[in-house]
mmCIF file of N, CA and C in Angstrom:
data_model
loop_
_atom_site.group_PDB
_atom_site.id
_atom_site.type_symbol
_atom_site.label_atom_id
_atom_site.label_comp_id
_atom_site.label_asym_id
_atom_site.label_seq_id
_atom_site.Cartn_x
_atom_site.Cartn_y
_atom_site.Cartn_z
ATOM 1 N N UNK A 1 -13.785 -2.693 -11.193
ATOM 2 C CA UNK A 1 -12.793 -1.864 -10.524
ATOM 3 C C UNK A 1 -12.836 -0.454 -11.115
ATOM 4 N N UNK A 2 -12.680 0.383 -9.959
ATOM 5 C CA UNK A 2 -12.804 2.004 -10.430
ATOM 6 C C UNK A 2 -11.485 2.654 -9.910
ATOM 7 N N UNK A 3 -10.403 2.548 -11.333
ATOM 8 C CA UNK A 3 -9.439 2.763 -10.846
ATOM 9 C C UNK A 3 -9.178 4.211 -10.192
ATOM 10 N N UNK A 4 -10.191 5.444 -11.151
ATOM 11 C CA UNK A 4 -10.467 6.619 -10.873
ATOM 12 C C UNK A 4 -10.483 6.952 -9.312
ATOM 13 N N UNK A 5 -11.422 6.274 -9.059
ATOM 14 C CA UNK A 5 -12.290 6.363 -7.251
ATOM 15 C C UNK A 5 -10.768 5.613 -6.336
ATOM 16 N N UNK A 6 -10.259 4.971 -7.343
ATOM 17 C CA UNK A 6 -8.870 4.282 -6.017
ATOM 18 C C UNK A 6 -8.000 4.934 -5.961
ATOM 19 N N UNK A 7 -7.138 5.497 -7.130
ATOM 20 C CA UNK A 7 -6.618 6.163 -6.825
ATOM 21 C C UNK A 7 -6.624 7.874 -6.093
ATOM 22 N N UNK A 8 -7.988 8.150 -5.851
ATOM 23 C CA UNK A 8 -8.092 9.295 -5.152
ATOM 24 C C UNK A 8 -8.652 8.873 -4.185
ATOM 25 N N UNK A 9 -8.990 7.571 -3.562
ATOM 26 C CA UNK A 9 -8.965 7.423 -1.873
ATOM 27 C C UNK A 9 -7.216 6.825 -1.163
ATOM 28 N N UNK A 10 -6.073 6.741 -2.424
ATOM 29 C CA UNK A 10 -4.867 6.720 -2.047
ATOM 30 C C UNK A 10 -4.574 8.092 -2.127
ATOM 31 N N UNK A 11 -4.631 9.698 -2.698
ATOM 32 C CA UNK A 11 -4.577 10.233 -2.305
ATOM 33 C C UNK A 11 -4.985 10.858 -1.206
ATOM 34 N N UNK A 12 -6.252 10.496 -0.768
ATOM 35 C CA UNK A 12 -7.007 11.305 0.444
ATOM 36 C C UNK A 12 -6.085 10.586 1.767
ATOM 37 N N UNK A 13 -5.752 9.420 1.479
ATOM 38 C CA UNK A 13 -4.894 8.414 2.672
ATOM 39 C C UNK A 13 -3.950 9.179 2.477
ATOM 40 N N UNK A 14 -2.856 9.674 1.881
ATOM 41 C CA UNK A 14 -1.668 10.346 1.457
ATOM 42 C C UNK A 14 -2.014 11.684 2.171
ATOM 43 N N UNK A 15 -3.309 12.546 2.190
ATOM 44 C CA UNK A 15 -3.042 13.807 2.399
ATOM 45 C C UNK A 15 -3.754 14.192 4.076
ATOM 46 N N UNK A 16 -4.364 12.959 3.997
ATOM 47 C CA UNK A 16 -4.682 12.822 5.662
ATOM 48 C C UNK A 16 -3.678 12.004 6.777
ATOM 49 N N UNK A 17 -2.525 12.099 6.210
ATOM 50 C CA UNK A 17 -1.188 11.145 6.929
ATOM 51 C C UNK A 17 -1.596 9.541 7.639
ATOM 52 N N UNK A 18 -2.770 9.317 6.580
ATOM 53 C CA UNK A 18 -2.892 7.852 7.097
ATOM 54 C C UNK A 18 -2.202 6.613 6.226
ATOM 55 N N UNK A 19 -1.315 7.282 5.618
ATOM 56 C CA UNK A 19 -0.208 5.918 4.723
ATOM 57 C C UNK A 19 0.667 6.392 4.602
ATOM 58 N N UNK A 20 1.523 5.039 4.934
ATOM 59 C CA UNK A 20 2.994 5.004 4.883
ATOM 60 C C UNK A 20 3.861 4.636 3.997
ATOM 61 N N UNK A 21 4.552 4.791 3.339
ATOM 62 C CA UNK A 21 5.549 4.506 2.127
ATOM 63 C C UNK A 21 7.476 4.740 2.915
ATOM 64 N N UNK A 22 8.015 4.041 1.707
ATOM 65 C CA UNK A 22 9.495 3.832 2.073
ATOM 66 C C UNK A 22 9.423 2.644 2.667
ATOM 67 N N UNK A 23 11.256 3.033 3.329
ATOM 68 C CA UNK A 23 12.018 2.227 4.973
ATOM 69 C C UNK A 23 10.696 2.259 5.786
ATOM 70 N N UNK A 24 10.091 3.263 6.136
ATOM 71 C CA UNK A 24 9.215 3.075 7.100
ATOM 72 C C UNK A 24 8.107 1.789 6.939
ATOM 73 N N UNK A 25 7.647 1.447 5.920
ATOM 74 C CA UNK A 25 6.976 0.781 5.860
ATOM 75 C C UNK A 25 7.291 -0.679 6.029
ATOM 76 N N UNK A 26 8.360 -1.498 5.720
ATOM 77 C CA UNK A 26 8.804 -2.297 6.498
ATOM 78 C C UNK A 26 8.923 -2.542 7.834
ATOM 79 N N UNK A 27 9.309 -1.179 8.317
ATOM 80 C CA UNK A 27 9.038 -1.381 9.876
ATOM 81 C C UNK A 27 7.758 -1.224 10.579
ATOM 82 N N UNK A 28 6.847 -0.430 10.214
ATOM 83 C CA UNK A 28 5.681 -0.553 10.581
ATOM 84 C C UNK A 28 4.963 -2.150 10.156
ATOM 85 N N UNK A 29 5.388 -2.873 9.298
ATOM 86 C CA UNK A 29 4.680 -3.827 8.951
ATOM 87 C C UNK A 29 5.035 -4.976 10.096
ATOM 88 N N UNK A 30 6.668 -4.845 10.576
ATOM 89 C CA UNK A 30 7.187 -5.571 11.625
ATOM 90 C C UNK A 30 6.569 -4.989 12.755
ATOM 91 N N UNK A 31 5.945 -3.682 13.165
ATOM 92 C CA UNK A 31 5.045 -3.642 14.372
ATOM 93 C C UNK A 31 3.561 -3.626 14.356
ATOM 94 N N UNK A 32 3.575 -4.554 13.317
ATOM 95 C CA UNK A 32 1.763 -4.339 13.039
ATOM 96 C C UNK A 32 1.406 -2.936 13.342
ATOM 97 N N UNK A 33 1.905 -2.131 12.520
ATOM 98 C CA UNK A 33 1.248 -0.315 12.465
ATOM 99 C C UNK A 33 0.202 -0.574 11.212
ATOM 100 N N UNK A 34 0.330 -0.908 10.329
ATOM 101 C CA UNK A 34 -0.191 -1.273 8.524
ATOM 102 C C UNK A 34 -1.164 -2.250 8.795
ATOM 103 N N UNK A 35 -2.421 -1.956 8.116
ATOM 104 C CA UNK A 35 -3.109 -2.867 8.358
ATOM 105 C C UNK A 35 -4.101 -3.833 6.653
ATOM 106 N N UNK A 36 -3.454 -3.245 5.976
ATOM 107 C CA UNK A 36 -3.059 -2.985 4.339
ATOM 108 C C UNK A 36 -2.104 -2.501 3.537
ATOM 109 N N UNK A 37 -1.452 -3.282 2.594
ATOM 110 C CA UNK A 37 -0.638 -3.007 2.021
ATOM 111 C C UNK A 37 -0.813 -3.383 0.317
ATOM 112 N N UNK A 38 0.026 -2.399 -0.503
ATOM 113 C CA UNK A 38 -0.478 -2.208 -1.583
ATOM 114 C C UNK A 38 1.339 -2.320 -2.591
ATOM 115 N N UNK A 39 1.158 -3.254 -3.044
ATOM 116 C CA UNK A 39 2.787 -3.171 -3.817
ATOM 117 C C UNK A 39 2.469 -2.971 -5.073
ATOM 118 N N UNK A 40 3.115 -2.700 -5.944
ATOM 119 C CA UNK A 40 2.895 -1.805 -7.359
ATOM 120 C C UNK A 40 3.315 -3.238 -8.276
ATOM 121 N N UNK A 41 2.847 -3.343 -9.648
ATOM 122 C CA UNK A 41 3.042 -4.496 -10.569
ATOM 123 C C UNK A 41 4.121 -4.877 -10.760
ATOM 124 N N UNK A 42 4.981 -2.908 -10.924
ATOM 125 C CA UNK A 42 6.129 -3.476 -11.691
ATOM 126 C C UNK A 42 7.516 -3.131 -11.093
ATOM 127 N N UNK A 43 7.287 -3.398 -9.696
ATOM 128 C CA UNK A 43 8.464 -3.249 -9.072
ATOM 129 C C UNK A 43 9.043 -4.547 -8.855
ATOM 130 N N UNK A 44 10.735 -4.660 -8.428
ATOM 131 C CA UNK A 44 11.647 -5.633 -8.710
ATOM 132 C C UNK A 44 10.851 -7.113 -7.962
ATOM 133 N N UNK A 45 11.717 -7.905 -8.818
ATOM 134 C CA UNK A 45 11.415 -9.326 -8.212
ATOM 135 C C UNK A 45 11.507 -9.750 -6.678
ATOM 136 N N UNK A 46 12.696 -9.074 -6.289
ATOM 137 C CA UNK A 46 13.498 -9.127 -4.707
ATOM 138 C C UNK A 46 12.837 -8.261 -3.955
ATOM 139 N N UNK A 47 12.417 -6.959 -4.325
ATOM 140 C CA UNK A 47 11.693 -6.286 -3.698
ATOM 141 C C UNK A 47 10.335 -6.831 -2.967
ATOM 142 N N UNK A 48 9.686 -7.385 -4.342
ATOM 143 C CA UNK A 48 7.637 -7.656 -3.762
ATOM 144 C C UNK A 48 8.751 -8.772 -3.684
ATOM 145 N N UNK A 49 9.161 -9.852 -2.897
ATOM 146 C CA UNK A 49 9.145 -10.926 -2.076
ATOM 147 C C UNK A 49 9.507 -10.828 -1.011
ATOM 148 N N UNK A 50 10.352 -9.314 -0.670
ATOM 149 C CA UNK A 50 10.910 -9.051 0.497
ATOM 150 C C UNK A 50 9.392 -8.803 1.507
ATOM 151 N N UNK A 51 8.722 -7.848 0.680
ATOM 152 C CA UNK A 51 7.508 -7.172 1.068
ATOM 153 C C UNK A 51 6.346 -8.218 1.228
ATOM 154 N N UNK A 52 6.349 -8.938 -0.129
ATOM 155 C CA UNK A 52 5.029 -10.101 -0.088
ATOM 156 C C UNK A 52 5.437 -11.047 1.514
ATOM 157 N N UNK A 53 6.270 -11.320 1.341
ATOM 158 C CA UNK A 53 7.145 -12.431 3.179
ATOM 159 C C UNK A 53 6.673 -11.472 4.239
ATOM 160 N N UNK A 54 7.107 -10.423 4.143
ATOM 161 C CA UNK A 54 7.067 -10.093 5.307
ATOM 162 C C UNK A 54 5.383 -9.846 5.844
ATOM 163 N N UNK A 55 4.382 -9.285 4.629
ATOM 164 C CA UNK A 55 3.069 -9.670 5.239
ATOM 165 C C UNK A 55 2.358 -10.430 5.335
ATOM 166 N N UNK A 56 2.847 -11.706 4.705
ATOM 167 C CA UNK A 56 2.287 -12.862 4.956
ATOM 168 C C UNK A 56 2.566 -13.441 6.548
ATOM 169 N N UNK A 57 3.996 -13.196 6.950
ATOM 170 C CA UNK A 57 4.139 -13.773 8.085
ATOM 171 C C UNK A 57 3.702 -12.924 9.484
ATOM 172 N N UNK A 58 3.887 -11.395 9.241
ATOM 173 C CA UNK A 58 3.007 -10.625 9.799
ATOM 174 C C UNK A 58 1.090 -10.762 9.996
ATOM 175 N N UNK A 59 0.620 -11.437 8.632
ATOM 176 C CA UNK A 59 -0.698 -11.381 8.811
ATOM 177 C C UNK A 59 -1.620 -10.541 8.198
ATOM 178 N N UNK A 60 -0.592 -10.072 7.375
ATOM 179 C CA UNK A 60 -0.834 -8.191 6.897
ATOM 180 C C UNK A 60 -1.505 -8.169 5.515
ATOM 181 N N UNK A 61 -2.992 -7.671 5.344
ATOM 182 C CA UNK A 61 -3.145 -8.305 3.927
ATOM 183 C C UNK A 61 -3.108 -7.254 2.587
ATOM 184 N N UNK A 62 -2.590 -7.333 1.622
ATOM 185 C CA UNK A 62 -2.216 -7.004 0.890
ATOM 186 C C UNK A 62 -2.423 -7.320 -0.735
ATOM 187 N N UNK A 63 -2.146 -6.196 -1.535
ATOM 188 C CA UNK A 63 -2.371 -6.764 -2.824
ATOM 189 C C UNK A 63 -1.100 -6.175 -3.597
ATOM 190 N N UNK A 64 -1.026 -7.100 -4.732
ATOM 191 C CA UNK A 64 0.218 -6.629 -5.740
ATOM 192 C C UNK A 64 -0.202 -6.315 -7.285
ATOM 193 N N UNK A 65 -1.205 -6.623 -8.161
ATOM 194 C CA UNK A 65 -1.520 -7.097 -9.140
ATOM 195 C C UNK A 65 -2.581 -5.412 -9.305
ATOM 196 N N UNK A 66 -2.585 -4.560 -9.063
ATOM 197 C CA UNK A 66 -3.454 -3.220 -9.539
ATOM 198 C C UNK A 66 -2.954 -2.492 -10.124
ATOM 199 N N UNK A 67 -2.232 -1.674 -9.162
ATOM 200 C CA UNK A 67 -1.090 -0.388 -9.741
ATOM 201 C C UNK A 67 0.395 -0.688 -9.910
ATOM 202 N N UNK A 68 0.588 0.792 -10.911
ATOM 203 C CA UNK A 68 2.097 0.435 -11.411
ATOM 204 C C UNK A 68 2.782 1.807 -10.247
ATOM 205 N N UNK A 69 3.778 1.457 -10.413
ATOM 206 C CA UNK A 69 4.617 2.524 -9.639
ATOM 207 C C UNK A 69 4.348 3.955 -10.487
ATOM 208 N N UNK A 70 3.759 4.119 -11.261
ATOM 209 C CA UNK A 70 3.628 5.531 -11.924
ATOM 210 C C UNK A 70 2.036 5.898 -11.494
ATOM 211 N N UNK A 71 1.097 4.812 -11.176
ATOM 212 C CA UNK A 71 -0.560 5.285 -10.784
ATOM 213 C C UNK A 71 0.092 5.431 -9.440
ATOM 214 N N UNK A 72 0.587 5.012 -8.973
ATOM 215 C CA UNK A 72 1.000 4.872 -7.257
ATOM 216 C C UNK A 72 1.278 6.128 -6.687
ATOM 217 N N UNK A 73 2.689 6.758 -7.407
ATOM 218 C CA UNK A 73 3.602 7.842 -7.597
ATOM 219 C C UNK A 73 2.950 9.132 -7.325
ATOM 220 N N UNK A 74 1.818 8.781 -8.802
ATOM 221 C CA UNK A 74 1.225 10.029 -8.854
ATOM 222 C C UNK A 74 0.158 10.589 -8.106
ATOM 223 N N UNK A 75 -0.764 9.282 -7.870
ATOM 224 C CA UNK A 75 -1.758 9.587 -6.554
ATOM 225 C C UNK A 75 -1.228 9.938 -5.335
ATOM 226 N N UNK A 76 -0.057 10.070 -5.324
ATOM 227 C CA UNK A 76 1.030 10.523 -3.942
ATOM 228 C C UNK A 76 1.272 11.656 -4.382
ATOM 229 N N UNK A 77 1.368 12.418 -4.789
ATOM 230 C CA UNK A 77 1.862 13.315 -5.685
ATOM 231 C C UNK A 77 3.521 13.036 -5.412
ATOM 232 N N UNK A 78 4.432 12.058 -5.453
ATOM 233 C CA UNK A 78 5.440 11.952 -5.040
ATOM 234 C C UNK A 78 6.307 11.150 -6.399
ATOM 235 N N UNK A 79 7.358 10.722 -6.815
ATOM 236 C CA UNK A 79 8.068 10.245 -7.458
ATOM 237 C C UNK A 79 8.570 8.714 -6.836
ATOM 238 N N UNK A 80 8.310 8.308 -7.628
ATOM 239 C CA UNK A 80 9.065 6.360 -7.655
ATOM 240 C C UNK A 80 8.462 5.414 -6.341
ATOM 241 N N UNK A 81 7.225 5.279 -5.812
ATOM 242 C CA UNK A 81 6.527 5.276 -4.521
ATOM 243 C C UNK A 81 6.265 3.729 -5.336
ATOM 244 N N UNK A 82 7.195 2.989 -4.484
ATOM 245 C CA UNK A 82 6.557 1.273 -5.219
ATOM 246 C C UNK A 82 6.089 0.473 -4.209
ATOM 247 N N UNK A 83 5.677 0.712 -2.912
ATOM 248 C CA UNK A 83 4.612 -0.025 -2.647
ATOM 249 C C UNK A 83 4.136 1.154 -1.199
ATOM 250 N N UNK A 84 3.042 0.801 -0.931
ATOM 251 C CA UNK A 84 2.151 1.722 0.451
ATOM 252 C C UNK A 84 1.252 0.835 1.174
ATOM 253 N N UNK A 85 1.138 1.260 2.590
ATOM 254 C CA UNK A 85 0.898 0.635 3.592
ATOM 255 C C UNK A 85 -0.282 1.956 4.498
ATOM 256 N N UNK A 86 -1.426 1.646 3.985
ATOM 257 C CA UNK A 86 -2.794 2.170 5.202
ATOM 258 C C UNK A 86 -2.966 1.524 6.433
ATOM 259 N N UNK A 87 -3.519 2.511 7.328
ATOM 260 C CA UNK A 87 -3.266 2.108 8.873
ATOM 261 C C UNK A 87 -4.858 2.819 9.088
ATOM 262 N N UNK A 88 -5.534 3.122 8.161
ATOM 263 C CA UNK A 88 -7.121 3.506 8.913
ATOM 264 C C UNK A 88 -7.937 2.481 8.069
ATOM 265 N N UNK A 89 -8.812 2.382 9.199
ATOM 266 C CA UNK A 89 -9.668 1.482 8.689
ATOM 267 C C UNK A 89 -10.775 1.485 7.407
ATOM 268 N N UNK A 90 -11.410 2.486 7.726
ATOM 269 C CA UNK A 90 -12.429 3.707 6.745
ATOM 270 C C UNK A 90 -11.639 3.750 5.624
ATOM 271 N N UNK A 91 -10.061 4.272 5.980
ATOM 272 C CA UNK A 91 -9.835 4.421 4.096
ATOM 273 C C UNK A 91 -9.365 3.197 3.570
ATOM 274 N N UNK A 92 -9.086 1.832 4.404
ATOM 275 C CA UNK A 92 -9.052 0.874 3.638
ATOM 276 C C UNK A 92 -10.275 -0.167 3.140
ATOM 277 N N UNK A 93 -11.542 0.237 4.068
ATOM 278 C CA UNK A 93 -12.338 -0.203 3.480
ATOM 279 C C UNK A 93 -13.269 0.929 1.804
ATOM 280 N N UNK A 94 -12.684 1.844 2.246
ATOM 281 C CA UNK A 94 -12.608 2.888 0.461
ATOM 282 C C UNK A 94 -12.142 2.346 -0.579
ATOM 283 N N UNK A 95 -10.841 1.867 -0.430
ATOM 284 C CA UNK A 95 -9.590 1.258 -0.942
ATOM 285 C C UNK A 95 -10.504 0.324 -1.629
ATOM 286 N N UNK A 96 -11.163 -0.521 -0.752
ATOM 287 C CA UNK A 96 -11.235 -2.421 -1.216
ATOM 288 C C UNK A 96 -12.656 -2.124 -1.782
ATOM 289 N N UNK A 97 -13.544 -1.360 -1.700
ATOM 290 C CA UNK A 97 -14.620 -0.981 -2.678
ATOM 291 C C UNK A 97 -14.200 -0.681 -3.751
ATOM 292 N N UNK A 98 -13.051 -0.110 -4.408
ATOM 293 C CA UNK A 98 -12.878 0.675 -5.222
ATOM 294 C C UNK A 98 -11.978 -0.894 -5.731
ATOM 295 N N UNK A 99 -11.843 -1.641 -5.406
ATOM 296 C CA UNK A 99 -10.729 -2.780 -6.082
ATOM 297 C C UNK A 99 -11.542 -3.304 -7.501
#
């Protein structure tokens, strides 16, 4: 794993408006918009089960076990970003090379 190379194809997803973070991302996951999703290590218990459920039953595949909400954050250039959701294909197959 090249965490280097991942976290700057989550920025390039971030600065080309192809990922979603927040409220929004729950709902996009309920309209199949997300076609990857990425939850951070060390966010709450209630949280990644709200999130882990909902893409399992969606179909939506996802990982939890990489980044912390501070590699996440910062490849966003944004503050407290605990989980993200890609909707292009190209940068999620970037993403899963770089895993």
């Amino acid at each position: 794993m090249n965490k280097t190379k991942l976290l700057n194809a989550i920025g390039l997803a971030y600065n080309s408006a192809k990922l979603i973070k927040g409220e929004k991302l729950l709902d996009s996951i309920k309209r199949n918009k997300v076609k990857f999703v990425i939850l951070s290590t060390d966010m709450g218990a209630s949280q990644k089960k709200k999130f882990s459920d909902k893409c399992k039953f969606y179909n939506i595949e996802f990982i939890d076990d990489v980044l912390t909400v501070e590699e996440i954050s910062q490849a966003c250039g944004s503050t407290t970003i605990v989980a993200i959701g890609v909707n292009d294909i190209n940068i999620i197959k970037l993403i899963k090379n770089n895993l």
